[in-house]
Amino acid sequence: MFRKETYEDRRKRLKKEIDGGICIFLGNALVGMNYADNEYGFRQDSSFLYFWGLDYPGLAAVLDTDTGDEIIFGNELTIDDIVWTGKIPTLKDNAGLVGVTDTRSMSALKPYVEKALSQGRKVRFLPPYRGDHKVWIQELLGIRPELQSEKADVDFIKAIVGMRNYKTPEEIAAIEEAVDISTLMHLAAYRMARPGVHEAEIAAAMLQEASYRPGTGLAFPTIATVAGHVLHNHGSRHVLKEGDILLVDAGAENSLHYAADLSSSMPVSDKFDERQELIYNLQLRSFEAAVRELRPGNPFRNAHLAAAEAVAEGMIDLGLMRGNAREIAESGAYALVFPCGTGHMMGLDVHDMENLGEQFVGYADGEKKSTQFGFKSLRLARKLEPGFVFTVEPGIYFIPELIDLWKAEGRFKEFINYDKFENWKGFTGLRNELDYLITDDGVRQLGTLKKPMTLEEVYNAKHS
């Protein structure tokens, strides 16, 4: 964990941002995979980690913005627990590490909340994303699970987003550690991508690279697939063969759970064929167009439009689209081959704070998220500010089902040459992704290690 003053300062700031009432933080619990003692790997709730720092199950906390009280609720180990877990520090000792002196048993949480409610005080909670949290909120506040997200406290959400969106130097250092580990993961994939290798072998090698260091691991399930036109293909069921493109989307989290997110596309053969090189270089141009828009005060939506326009220009050059590239981008016709967003915030969550609401994190007050296909997947659109950490990840995908649907519906016929697309349905898809920080006067790519991007770098990495 960070030094205790970090957590003390964060809670102090939060109390200033909230106008009265108590804020409840629910820590995560151990969850059984198929019976109680066979558990999924534990991952603490990120907002709990951010303010309270304690990275183990069975905890909750309350911040009283009226009295200033800070309380961590949990249970001390019994001898039955110690037999299985060994002796660990007490709740009180752990709480002291993050500057909290008031600890209480978990059984005291419900009476504490009931007292606050009986006094007419506001009890604030965050949108739940786990079933056990929904049950917990129902027990504490009597709110049915299907109503909880809409009744979550917006002021509480906005206050947390307003803090977590701006990364401090110690957070940036933690993210850069995760980026460097992630780069090593991807370099392992470049070396292994050859005919006869199973996708699962590559995913396993990347997991091994992510787990070499104490407390590190995956920030999200690895994508390692030759079916790159399926945007989130986690299956890893194929054997690589000559002529395939391997798409890898994978990232590590460091021991403090700060995440990184990188994507790579590489030939399984020694090199891409001519058509693959064309699309790879087009994707790289779209990536570079987006990066040129990264600076304080410029909306990230402009980076997305720049990437979309570059993709449209490439499609026109290939005869797949026609007309004005900017109009193709602004109309949404580009989304036939680029249906996703260009990037997202990143921090303690790889899609930072997405559980609190994408609208609050990636859009400023008053900004409305588009409902149009393509633009609706843009998780980040707001003006960029110093301290923002985010990904840049345009892609190009030839999705047969989407091509057929749009053609049947006659969408954007003024821009799209559907007959020419027939010869591209089997191409699959590709993307590349890097992570960036907005500084006071510009932008900085995160990480000290080089992830291959140009064709020359890709080919060299395959033979390193």
Short mmCIF file of C-alpha atoms in Angstrom, two decimals:
data_model
loop_
_atom_site.label_atom_id
_atom_site.label_comp_id
_atom_site.label_asym_id
_atom_site.label_seq_id
_atom_site.Cartn_x
_atom_site.Cartn_y
_atom_site.Cartn_z
CA MET A 1 0.00 0.00 0.00
CA PHE A 2 0.96 3.65 -0.20
CA ARG A 3 2.04 5.56 2.92
CA LYS A 4 -0.83 6.14 5.35
CA GLU A 5 -0.88 9.89 4.69
CA THR A 6 -2.05 9.18 1.13
CA TYR A 7 -5.21 7.48 2.39
CA GLU A 8 -5.74 10.06 5.14
CA ASP A 9 -5.53 12.88 2.59
CA ARG A 10 -7.92 11.14 0.22
CA ARG A 11 -10.57 10.67 2.91
CA LYS A 12 -10.09 14.25 4.08
CA ARG A 13 -10.66 15.53 0.55
CA LEU A 14 -13.73 13.36 0.10
CA LYS A 15 -15.32 14.67 3.29
CA LYS A 16 -14.94 18.20 1.92
CA GLU A 17 -16.61 17.21 -1.35
CA ILE A 18 -19.70 15.62 0.23
CA ASP A 19 -22.41 17.81 1.76
CA GLY A 20 -23.56 15.85 4.79
CA GLY A 21 -24.48 12.27 5.58
CA ILE A 22 -22.51 9.06 5.76
CA CYS A 23 -20.76 7.29 2.89
CA ILE A 24 -20.73 3.49 2.89
CA PHE A 25 -17.88 1.56 1.24
CA LEU A 26 -18.47 -2.15 0.77
CA GLY A 27 -15.35 -4.24 0.43
CA ASN A 28 -15.38 -7.40 -1.65
CA ALA A 29 -15.77 -10.89 -0.22
CA LEU A 30 -14.44 -14.28 -1.21
CA VAL A 31 -16.80 -15.97 -3.67
CA GLY A 32 -17.03 -19.71 -4.28
CA MET A 33 -16.62 -21.01 -7.82
CA ASN A 34 -18.67 -24.17 -7.33
CA TYR A 35 -18.66 -24.61 -3.56
CA ALA A 36 -17.82 -22.29 -0.70
CA ASP A 37 -14.24 -23.37 -0.05
CA ASN A 38 -13.20 -23.40 -3.72
CA GLU A 39 -12.90 -19.68 -4.26
CA TYR A 40 -12.28 -17.34 -7.14
CA GLY A 41 -9.14 -15.25 -6.77
CA PHE A 42 -9.81 -12.29 -4.49
CA ARG A 43 -9.82 -8.74 -5.85
CA GLN A 44 -10.70 -5.85 -3.56
CA ASP A 45 -13.18 -3.20 -4.65
CA SER A 46 -11.22 -0.37 -6.26
CA SER A 47 -12.93 2.53 -4.47
CA PHE A 48 -12.41 0.72 -1.16
CA LEU A 49 -8.73 0.33 -2.05
CA TYR A 50 -8.43 3.97 -3.06
CA PHE A 51 -9.70 5.38 0.24
CA TRP A 52 -9.01 2.61 2.77
CA GLY A 53 -6.05 0.72 1.31
CA LEU A 54 -6.76 -2.68 2.92
CA ASP A 55 -6.49 -5.49 0.41
CA TYR A 56 -8.25 -8.45 1.98
CA PRO A 57 -11.85 -9.73 2.16
CA GLY A 58 -14.58 -9.24 4.74
CA LEU A 59 -14.43 -5.47 5.26
CA ALA A 60 -16.69 -2.44 5.03
CA ALA A 61 -16.11 1.18 5.96
CA VAL A 62 -18.05 4.30 6.75
CA LEU A 63 -17.05 7.92 6.30
CA ASP A 64 -19.21 10.33 8.32
CA THR A 65 -19.01 13.70 6.60
CA ASP A 66 -20.77 15.46 9.48
CA THR A 67 -18.76 14.21 12.45
CA GLY A 68 -15.60 13.33 10.57
CA ASP A 69 -15.69 9.74 11.88
CA GLU A 70 -13.82 7.11 9.87
CA ILE A 71 -14.71 3.52 10.76
CA ILE A 72 -13.61 0.18 9.35
CA PHE A 73 -15.88 -2.77 10.04
CA GLY A 74 -14.64 -6.36 9.98
CA ASN A 75 -14.11 -9.44 12.10
CA GLU A 76 -10.93 -10.61 13.80
CA LEU A 77 -9.73 -14.13 13.01
CA THR A 78 -10.92 -16.96 15.20
CA ILE A 79 -8.77 -20.01 15.96
CA ASP A 80 -10.74 -21.89 13.29
CA ASP A 81 -9.67 -19.25 10.76
CA ILE A 82 -6.05 -19.29 11.88
CA VAL A 83 -5.83 -23.05 11.39
CA TRP A 84 -6.48 -22.47 7.67
CA THR A 85 -4.93 -19.05 7.04
CA GLY A 86 -2.16 -18.77 9.59
CA LYS A 87 -1.78 -15.84 11.94
CA ILE A 88 -2.11 -12.42 10.28
CA PRO A 89 -2.18 -8.87 11.70
CA THR A 90 -5.33 -7.79 13.52
CA LEU A 91 -7.95 -5.54 11.97
CA LYS A 92 -6.89 -2.78 14.33
CA ASP A 93 -3.24 -3.12 13.33
CA ASN A 94 -4.10 -3.10 9.64
CA ALA A 95 -6.39 -0.09 10.04
CA GLY A 96 -3.58 1.79 11.73
CA LEU A 97 -1.48 1.40 8.60
CA VAL A 98 -3.96 3.60 6.71
CA GLY A 99 -4.56 6.07 9.54
CA VAL A 100 -7.84 4.67 10.94
CA THR A 101 -8.18 4.21 14.71
CA ASP A 102 -11.87 3.23 14.95
CA THR A 103 -12.50 -0.43 14.09
CA ARG A 104 -15.68 -2.36 14.86
CA SER A 105 -17.07 -5.82 14.28
CA MET A 106 -19.06 -6.38 11.12
CA SER A 107 -22.18 -7.01 13.20
CA ALA A 108 -22.05 -3.35 14.28
CA LEU A 109 -22.50 -2.03 10.72
CA LYS A 110 -26.26 -2.56 10.41
CA PRO A 111 -27.12 -0.92 13.78
CA TYR A 112 -24.85 1.99 12.83
CA VAL A 113 -26.69 2.50 9.53
CA GLU A 114 -30.11 2.03 11.15
CA LYS A 115 -29.30 4.72 13.70
CA ALA A 116 -28.31 7.13 10.96
CA LEU A 117 -31.53 6.41 9.07
CA SER A 118 -33.64 6.88 12.21
CA GLN A 119 -32.06 10.31 12.64
CA GLY A 120 -33.09 11.26 9.13
CA ARG A 121 -29.50 11.38 7.93
CA LYS A 122 -28.53 10.73 4.33
CA VAL A 123 -26.88 7.35 3.77
CA ARG A 124 -24.91 7.32 0.54
CA PHE A 125 -23.82 4.25 -1.39
CA LEU A 126 -22.24 3.46 -4.77
CA PRO A 127 -23.81 1.44 -7.62
CA PRO A 128 -23.35 -2.26 -6.83
CA TYR A 129 -21.79 -4.54 -9.44
CA ARG A 130 -21.72 -7.80 -7.46
CA GLY A 131 -24.60 -9.94 -6.28
CA ASP A 132 -23.36 -10.06 -2.69
CA HIS A 133 -23.22 -6.26 -2.58
CA LYS A 134 -26.81 -6.07 -3.78
CA VAL A 135 -27.91 -8.39 -1.00
CA TRP A 136 -25.87 -6.37 1.49
CA ILE A 137 -27.46 -3.07 0.44
CA GLN A 138 -30.91 -4.61 0.67
CA GLU A 139 -30.17 -5.79 4.21
CA LEU A 140 -28.75 -2.43 5.26
CA LEU A 141 -31.13 -0.04 3.50
CA GLY A 142 -34.14 -2.11 2.43
CA ILE A 143 -33.68 -1.20 -1.25
CA ARG A 144 -34.51 -3.96 -3.73
CA PRO A 145 -31.59 -4.96 -6.01
CA GLU A 146 -33.27 -3.80 -9.23
CA LEU A 147 -33.62 -0.27 -7.80
CA GLN A 148 -30.18 0.12 -6.30
CA SER A 149 -28.25 1.48 -9.29
CA GLU A 150 -30.74 4.29 -9.84
CA LYS A 151 -30.81 5.11 -6.11
CA ALA A 152 -27.00 5.20 -5.77
CA ASP A 153 -25.83 8.61 -4.64
CA VAL A 154 -24.80 10.78 -7.61
CA ASP A 155 -22.92 13.31 -5.46
CA PHE A 156 -20.90 10.46 -3.93
CA ILE A 157 -20.14 9.09 -7.40
CA LYS A 158 -19.10 12.47 -8.80
CA ALA A 159 -16.88 13.20 -5.81
CA ILE A 160 -15.00 9.93 -6.26
CA VAL A 161 -14.67 10.39 -10.02
CA GLY A 162 -13.43 13.92 -9.43
CA MET A 163 -10.59 12.51 -7.36
CA ARG A 164 -9.74 9.23 -9.07
CA ASN A 165 -9.70 10.74 -12.59
CA TYR A 166 -6.60 12.77 -11.69
CA LYS A 167 -3.62 10.52 -11.09
CA THR A 168 -0.92 11.55 -8.63
CA PRO A 169 2.80 10.92 -9.20
CA GLU A 170 2.73 7.82 -6.98
CA GLU A 171 -0.21 6.44 -8.93
CA ILE A 172 1.50 7.16 -12.25
CA ALA A 173 4.59 5.29 -11.06
CA ALA A 174 2.40 2.30 -10.18
CA ILE A 175 0.68 2.40 -13.58
CA GLU A 176 4.01 2.61 -15.39
CA GLU A 177 5.18 -0.49 -13.55
CA ALA A 178 2.07 -2.27 -14.83
CA VAL A 179 2.71 -0.97 -18.36
CA ASP A 180 6.27 -2.32 -18.36
CA ILE A 181 5.10 -5.74 -17.16
CA SER A 182 2.43 -5.68 -19.88
CA THR A 183 5.03 -4.87 -22.52
CA LEU A 184 7.02 -7.93 -21.45
CA MET A 185 3.82 -9.97 -21.80
CA HIS A 186 3.35 -8.77 -25.37
CA LEU A 187 6.98 -9.34 -26.30
CA ALA A 188 6.53 -12.95 -25.21
CA ALA A 189 3.58 -13.23 -27.59
CA TYR A 190 5.60 -11.83 -30.51
CA ARG A 191 8.28 -14.47 -29.95
CA MET A 192 5.75 -17.32 -29.78
CA ALA A 193 3.49 -16.39 -32.71
CA ARG A 194 4.25 -19.09 -35.28
CA PRO A 195 2.36 -21.88 -37.06
CA GLY A 196 1.38 -24.85 -34.88
CA VAL A 197 1.29 -22.92 -31.59
CA HIS A 198 -2.04 -22.89 -29.75
CA GLU A 199 -3.57 -19.58 -28.73
CA ALA A 200 -3.87 -20.95 -25.18
CA GLU A 201 -0.10 -21.50 -25.02
CA ILE A 202 0.47 -17.83 -25.78
CA ALA A 203 -2.12 -16.74 -23.21
CA ALA A 204 -0.42 -18.98 -20.64
CA ALA A 205 3.03 -17.53 -21.38
CA MET A 206 1.64 -14.03 -20.95
CA LEU A 207 0.04 -14.98 -17.64
CA GLN A 208 3.38 -16.36 -16.49
CA GLU A 209 5.10 -13.08 -17.40
CA ALA A 210 2.43 -11.11 -15.53
CA SER A 211 2.79 -13.26 -12.41
CA TYR A 212 6.57 -13.40 -11.98
CA ARG A 213 6.59 -10.58 -9.42
CA PRO A 214 5.01 -10.75 -5.95
CA GLY A 215 1.42 -9.54 -6.00
CA THR A 216 1.19 -8.88 -9.73
CA GLY A 217 -1.22 -10.50 -12.15
CA LEU A 218 -3.68 -9.86 -14.96
CA ALA A 219 -5.69 -6.65 -15.06
CA PHE A 220 -8.35 -8.41 -17.17
CA PRO A 221 -8.80 -11.73 -19.01
CA THR A 222 -6.31 -12.01 -21.86
CA ILE A 223 -7.41 -11.93 -25.47
CA ALA A 224 -5.08 -13.96 -27.71
CA THR A 225 -6.89 -14.84 -30.92
CA VAL A 226 -6.61 -15.23 -34.67
CA ALA A 227 -10.29 -14.25 -34.87
CA GLY A 228 -9.56 -10.59 -34.24
CA HIS A 229 -12.79 -9.40 -35.85
CA VAL A 230 -14.53 -10.64 -32.68
CA LEU A 231 -13.68 -7.70 -30.47
CA HIS A 232 -13.64 -9.50 -27.10
CA ASN A 233 -12.69 -13.04 -28.07
CA HIS A 234 -11.47 -14.65 -24.84
CA GLY A 235 -11.79 -18.25 -26.01
CA SER A 236 -8.18 -18.97 -27.14
CA ARG A 237 -9.33 -22.17 -28.88
CA HIS A 238 -7.40 -22.02 -32.18
CA VAL A 239 -4.10 -23.39 -33.41
CA LEU A 240 -2.12 -20.74 -35.30
CA LYS A 241 -1.44 -21.36 -38.99
CA GLU A 242 0.44 -19.69 -41.85
CA GLY A 243 -1.20 -16.46 -42.96
CA ASP A 244 -3.04 -15.80 -39.67
CA ILE A 245 -2.96 -12.52 -37.79
CA LEU A 246 -2.65 -12.95 -34.04
CA LEU A 247 -4.38 -10.20 -32.07
CA VAL A 248 -3.36 -9.86 -28.43
CA ASP A 249 -5.13 -7.59 -25.95
CA ALA A 250 -3.62 -8.05 -22.51
CA GLY A 251 -2.45 -6.09 -19.51
CA ALA A 252 -1.02 -6.55 -16.05
CA GLU A 253 -1.86 -4.97 -12.75
CA ASN A 254 0.90 -4.26 -10.28
CA SER A 255 0.87 -5.27 -6.61
CA LEU A 256 -1.25 -2.20 -5.74
CA HIS A 257 -3.75 -3.23 -8.46
CA TYR A 258 -3.03 -0.35 -10.83
CA ALA A 259 -3.70 -1.53 -14.36
CA ALA A 260 -2.23 -1.33 -17.83
CA ASP A 261 -3.88 -2.16 -21.16
CA LEU A 262 -1.99 -2.88 -24.38
CA SER A 263 -2.99 -4.42 -27.71
CA SER A 264 -0.79 -5.85 -30.46
CA SER A 265 -1.37 -7.40 -33.87
CA MET A 266 1.28 -9.62 -35.43
CA PRO A 267 1.76 -12.05 -38.28
CA VAL A 268 1.92 -15.76 -37.56
CA SER A 269 4.06 -16.14 -40.68
CA ASP A 270 7.43 -14.40 -40.80
CA LYS A 271 5.74 -11.33 -42.25
CA PHE A 272 2.29 -10.02 -43.15
CA ASP A 273 1.17 -10.49 -46.73
CA GLU A 274 0.70 -7.42 -48.91
CA ARG A 275 -2.98 -6.89 -48.03
CA GLN A 276 -2.31 -7.39 -44.31
CA GLU A 277 0.50 -4.82 -44.43
CA LEU A 278 -1.89 -2.32 -46.05
CA ILE A 279 -4.44 -2.66 -43.26
CA TYR A 280 -1.77 -2.75 -40.53
CA ASN A 281 -0.25 0.51 -41.77
CA LEU A 282 -3.71 2.05 -42.09
CA GLN A 283 -4.45 1.16 -38.48
CA LEU A 284 -1.11 2.69 -37.49
CA ARG A 285 -1.97 5.91 -39.33
CA SER A 286 -5.29 6.08 -37.51
CA PHE A 287 -3.49 5.54 -34.21
CA GLU A 288 -1.02 8.33 -34.96
CA ALA A 289 -3.86 10.64 -36.00
CA ALA A 290 -5.51 10.10 -32.63
CA VAL A 291 -2.27 10.69 -30.72
CA ARG A 292 -1.76 14.04 -32.48
CA GLU A 293 -5.00 15.22 -30.84
CA LEU A 294 -3.83 14.47 -27.28
CA ARG A 295 -3.27 17.68 -25.33
CA PRO A 296 -4.81 19.52 -22.38
CA GLY A 297 -8.15 21.10 -23.22
CA ASN A 298 -8.81 19.11 -26.37
CA PRO A 299 -11.79 16.76 -26.16
CA PHE A 300 -10.89 13.10 -26.59
CA ARG A 301 -13.81 12.90 -28.99
CA ASN A 302 -11.59 14.80 -31.42
CA ALA A 303 -8.98 12.04 -31.14
CA HIS A 304 -11.67 9.49 -31.95
CA LEU A 305 -12.87 11.49 -34.97
CA ALA A 306 -9.29 11.88 -36.20
CA ALA A 307 -8.79 8.12 -36.02
CA ALA A 308 -12.12 7.51 -37.77
CA GLU A 309 -11.27 9.98 -40.51
CA ALA A 310 -7.90 8.30 -41.10
CA VAL A 311 -9.63 4.92 -41.36
CA ALA A 312 -12.15 6.40 -43.82
CA GLU A 313 -9.33 7.80 -45.96
CA GLY A 314 -7.77 4.36 -46.10
CA MET A 315 -11.09 2.75 -47.02
CA ILE A 316 -11.48 5.28 -49.87
CA ASP A 317 -7.98 4.49 -51.13
CA LEU A 318 -8.90 0.78 -51.18
CA GLY A 319 -12.14 1.48 -53.06
CA LEU A 320 -14.25 0.22 -50.17
CA MET A 321 -15.75 3.62 -49.40
CA ARG A 322 -16.31 6.81 -51.37
CA GLY A 323 -16.91 10.46 -50.68
CA ASN A 324 -15.38 12.81 -48.14
CA ALA A 325 -13.46 11.14 -45.32
CA ARG A 326 -14.52 13.71 -42.71
CA GLU A 327 -18.17 13.27 -43.67
CA ILE A 328 -17.79 9.50 -43.44
CA ALA A 329 -16.35 9.91 -39.94
CA GLU A 330 -18.96 12.36 -38.69
CA SER A 331 -21.88 10.43 -40.21
CA GLY A 332 -20.95 7.19 -38.45
CA ALA A 333 -20.41 5.23 -41.67
CA TYR A 334 -16.82 4.56 -40.57
CA ALA A 335 -18.19 2.25 -37.83
CA LEU A 336 -18.69 -0.55 -40.34
CA VAL A 337 -14.97 -1.29 -39.89
CA PHE A 338 -14.32 0.60 -36.63
CA PRO A 339 -17.30 -0.08 -34.34
CA CYS A 340 -15.52 0.53 -31.02
CA GLY A 341 -14.30 3.59 -29.15
CA THR A 342 -10.72 4.87 -29.42
CA GLY A 343 -9.91 4.70 -25.71
CA HIS A 344 -10.96 4.75 -22.08
CA MET A 345 -9.77 5.99 -18.71
CA MET A 346 -7.41 3.66 -16.84
CA GLY A 347 -6.19 3.39 -13.25
CA LEU A 348 -7.18 1.05 -10.45
CA ASP A 349 -9.64 -0.41 -12.93
CA VAL A 350 -8.55 -1.15 -16.47
CA HIS A 351 -11.75 0.65 -17.55
CA ASP A 352 -11.43 3.07 -14.71
CA MET A 353 -14.52 3.43 -12.52
CA GLU A 354 -16.81 1.94 -15.15
CA ASN A 355 -18.86 0.48 -12.28
CA LEU A 356 -19.62 4.04 -11.15
CA GLY A 357 -21.02 4.95 -14.56
CA GLU A 358 -19.29 5.59 -17.87
CA GLN A 359 -21.22 8.83 -18.25
CA PHE A 360 -19.71 10.29 -15.08
CA VAL A 361 -16.14 9.21 -15.86
CA GLY A 362 -15.66 9.85 -19.57
CA TYR A 363 -18.12 12.71 -20.12
CA ALA A 364 -18.35 16.12 -18.47
CA ASP A 365 -21.52 17.41 -16.85
CA GLY A 366 -24.00 18.30 -19.57
CA GLU A 367 -22.33 16.16 -22.23
CA LYS A 368 -24.62 13.51 -23.66
CA LYS A 369 -23.34 10.18 -24.83
CA SER A 370 -24.36 9.29 -28.37
CA THR A 371 -26.72 6.38 -28.98
CA GLN A 372 -25.46 5.90 -32.55
CA PHE A 373 -23.65 2.68 -33.42
CA GLY A 374 -19.92 3.28 -33.15
CA PHE A 375 -20.12 6.57 -31.26
CA LYS A 376 -22.10 4.89 -28.46
CA SER A 377 -19.01 2.78 -27.71
CA LEU A 378 -16.88 5.87 -27.07
CA ARG A 379 -16.18 5.57 -23.34
CA LEU A 380 -14.11 8.77 -23.20
CA ALA A 381 -15.12 12.02 -24.92
CA ARG A 382 -14.51 14.85 -22.44
CA LYS A 383 -11.80 17.51 -22.57
CA LEU A 384 -8.44 16.10 -21.55
CA GLU A 385 -6.87 17.44 -18.36
CA PRO A 386 -3.47 17.03 -16.67
CA GLY A 387 -3.46 13.84 -14.62
CA PHE A 388 -5.77 11.88 -16.93
CA VAL A 389 -4.48 8.41 -17.80
CA PHE A 390 -6.14 6.61 -20.69
CA THR A 391 -5.65 4.24 -23.60
CA VAL A 392 -5.52 4.89 -27.34
CA GLU A 393 -6.79 1.90 -29.34
CA PRO A 394 -8.37 2.40 -32.76
CA GLY A 395 -8.95 -0.79 -34.72
CA ILE A 396 -10.01 -2.05 -38.13
CA TYR A 397 -12.33 -5.03 -38.29
CA PHE A 398 -14.05 -6.83 -41.15
CA ILE A 399 -17.08 -8.43 -39.48
CA PRO A 400 -19.06 -10.50 -42.01
CA GLU A 401 -22.33 -10.38 -40.06
CA LEU A 402 -22.15 -6.59 -39.70
CA ILE A 403 -21.32 -6.09 -43.39
CA ASP A 404 -24.27 -8.29 -44.40
CA LEU A 405 -26.66 -6.53 -42.02
CA TRP A 406 -25.76 -3.01 -43.14
CA LYS A 407 -25.89 -4.04 -46.79
CA ALA A 408 -29.36 -5.58 -46.34
CA GLU A 409 -30.58 -2.44 -44.55
CA GLY A 410 -29.02 -0.14 -47.13
CA ARG A 411 -27.12 1.87 -44.53
CA PHE A 412 -24.82 4.65 -45.74
CA LYS A 413 -25.09 3.54 -49.38
CA GLU A 414 -23.77 6.94 -50.40
CA PHE A 415 -20.45 6.15 -48.70
CA ILE A 416 -19.99 2.35 -48.74
CA ASN A 417 -19.20 0.12 -51.73
CA TYR A 418 -20.73 -3.06 -50.37
CA ASP A 419 -19.85 -5.19 -53.39
CA LYS A 420 -16.14 -4.51 -52.83
CA PHE A 421 -16.46 -5.61 -49.21
CA GLU A 422 -17.31 -9.16 -50.28
CA ASN A 423 -13.63 -9.85 -50.93
CA TRP A 424 -12.66 -8.67 -47.44
CA LYS A 425 -15.04 -10.67 -45.27
CA GLY A 426 -12.37 -13.20 -44.36
CA PHE A 427 -9.71 -10.68 -43.43
CA THR A 428 -10.50 -10.68 -39.64
CA GLY A 429 -9.35 -7.58 -37.69
CA LEU A 430 -6.47 -5.90 -35.92
CA ARG A 431 -5.64 -3.19 -33.44
CA ASN A 432 -2.76 -1.70 -31.47
CA GLU A 433 -2.98 0.09 -28.13
CA LEU A 434 -0.74 2.17 -25.89
CA ASP A 435 -1.35 4.08 -22.63
CA TYR A 436 -0.94 7.84 -22.16
CA LEU A 437 -0.83 10.56 -19.49
CA ILE A 438 -1.87 14.16 -20.04
CA THR A 439 0.73 16.50 -18.56
CA ASP A 440 0.56 20.24 -17.85
CA ASP A 441 1.85 21.04 -21.32
CA GLY A 442 1.19 17.98 -23.47
CA VAL A 443 1.07 14.22 -23.37
CA ARG A 444 3.43 11.42 -22.41
CA GLN A 445 3.34 7.76 -23.39
CA LEU A 446 3.54 5.60 -20.29
CA GLY A 447 6.12 2.88 -19.76
CA THR A 448 9.88 2.68 -20.08
CA LEU A 449 9.95 -0.34 -22.41
CA LYS A 450 9.22 -0.28 -26.14
CA LYS A 451 6.21 -2.18 -27.46
CA PRO A 452 6.52 -2.84 -31.22
CA MET A 453 4.30 -0.67 -33.40
CA THR A 454 5.86 -0.18 -36.86
CA LEU A 455 6.17 -3.10 -39.25
CA GLU A 456 9.95 -3.12 -38.82
CA GLU A 457 9.58 -3.27 -35.03
CA VAL A 458 7.00 -6.07 -35.30
CA TYR A 459 9.19 -8.19 -37.56
CA ASN A 460 12.25 -7.62 -35.37
CA ALA A 461 10.28 -8.60 -32.23
CA LYS A 462 9.21 -11.87 -33.84
CA HIS A 463 12.83 -12.84 -34.38
CA SER A 464 14.39 -11.46 -31.21
#
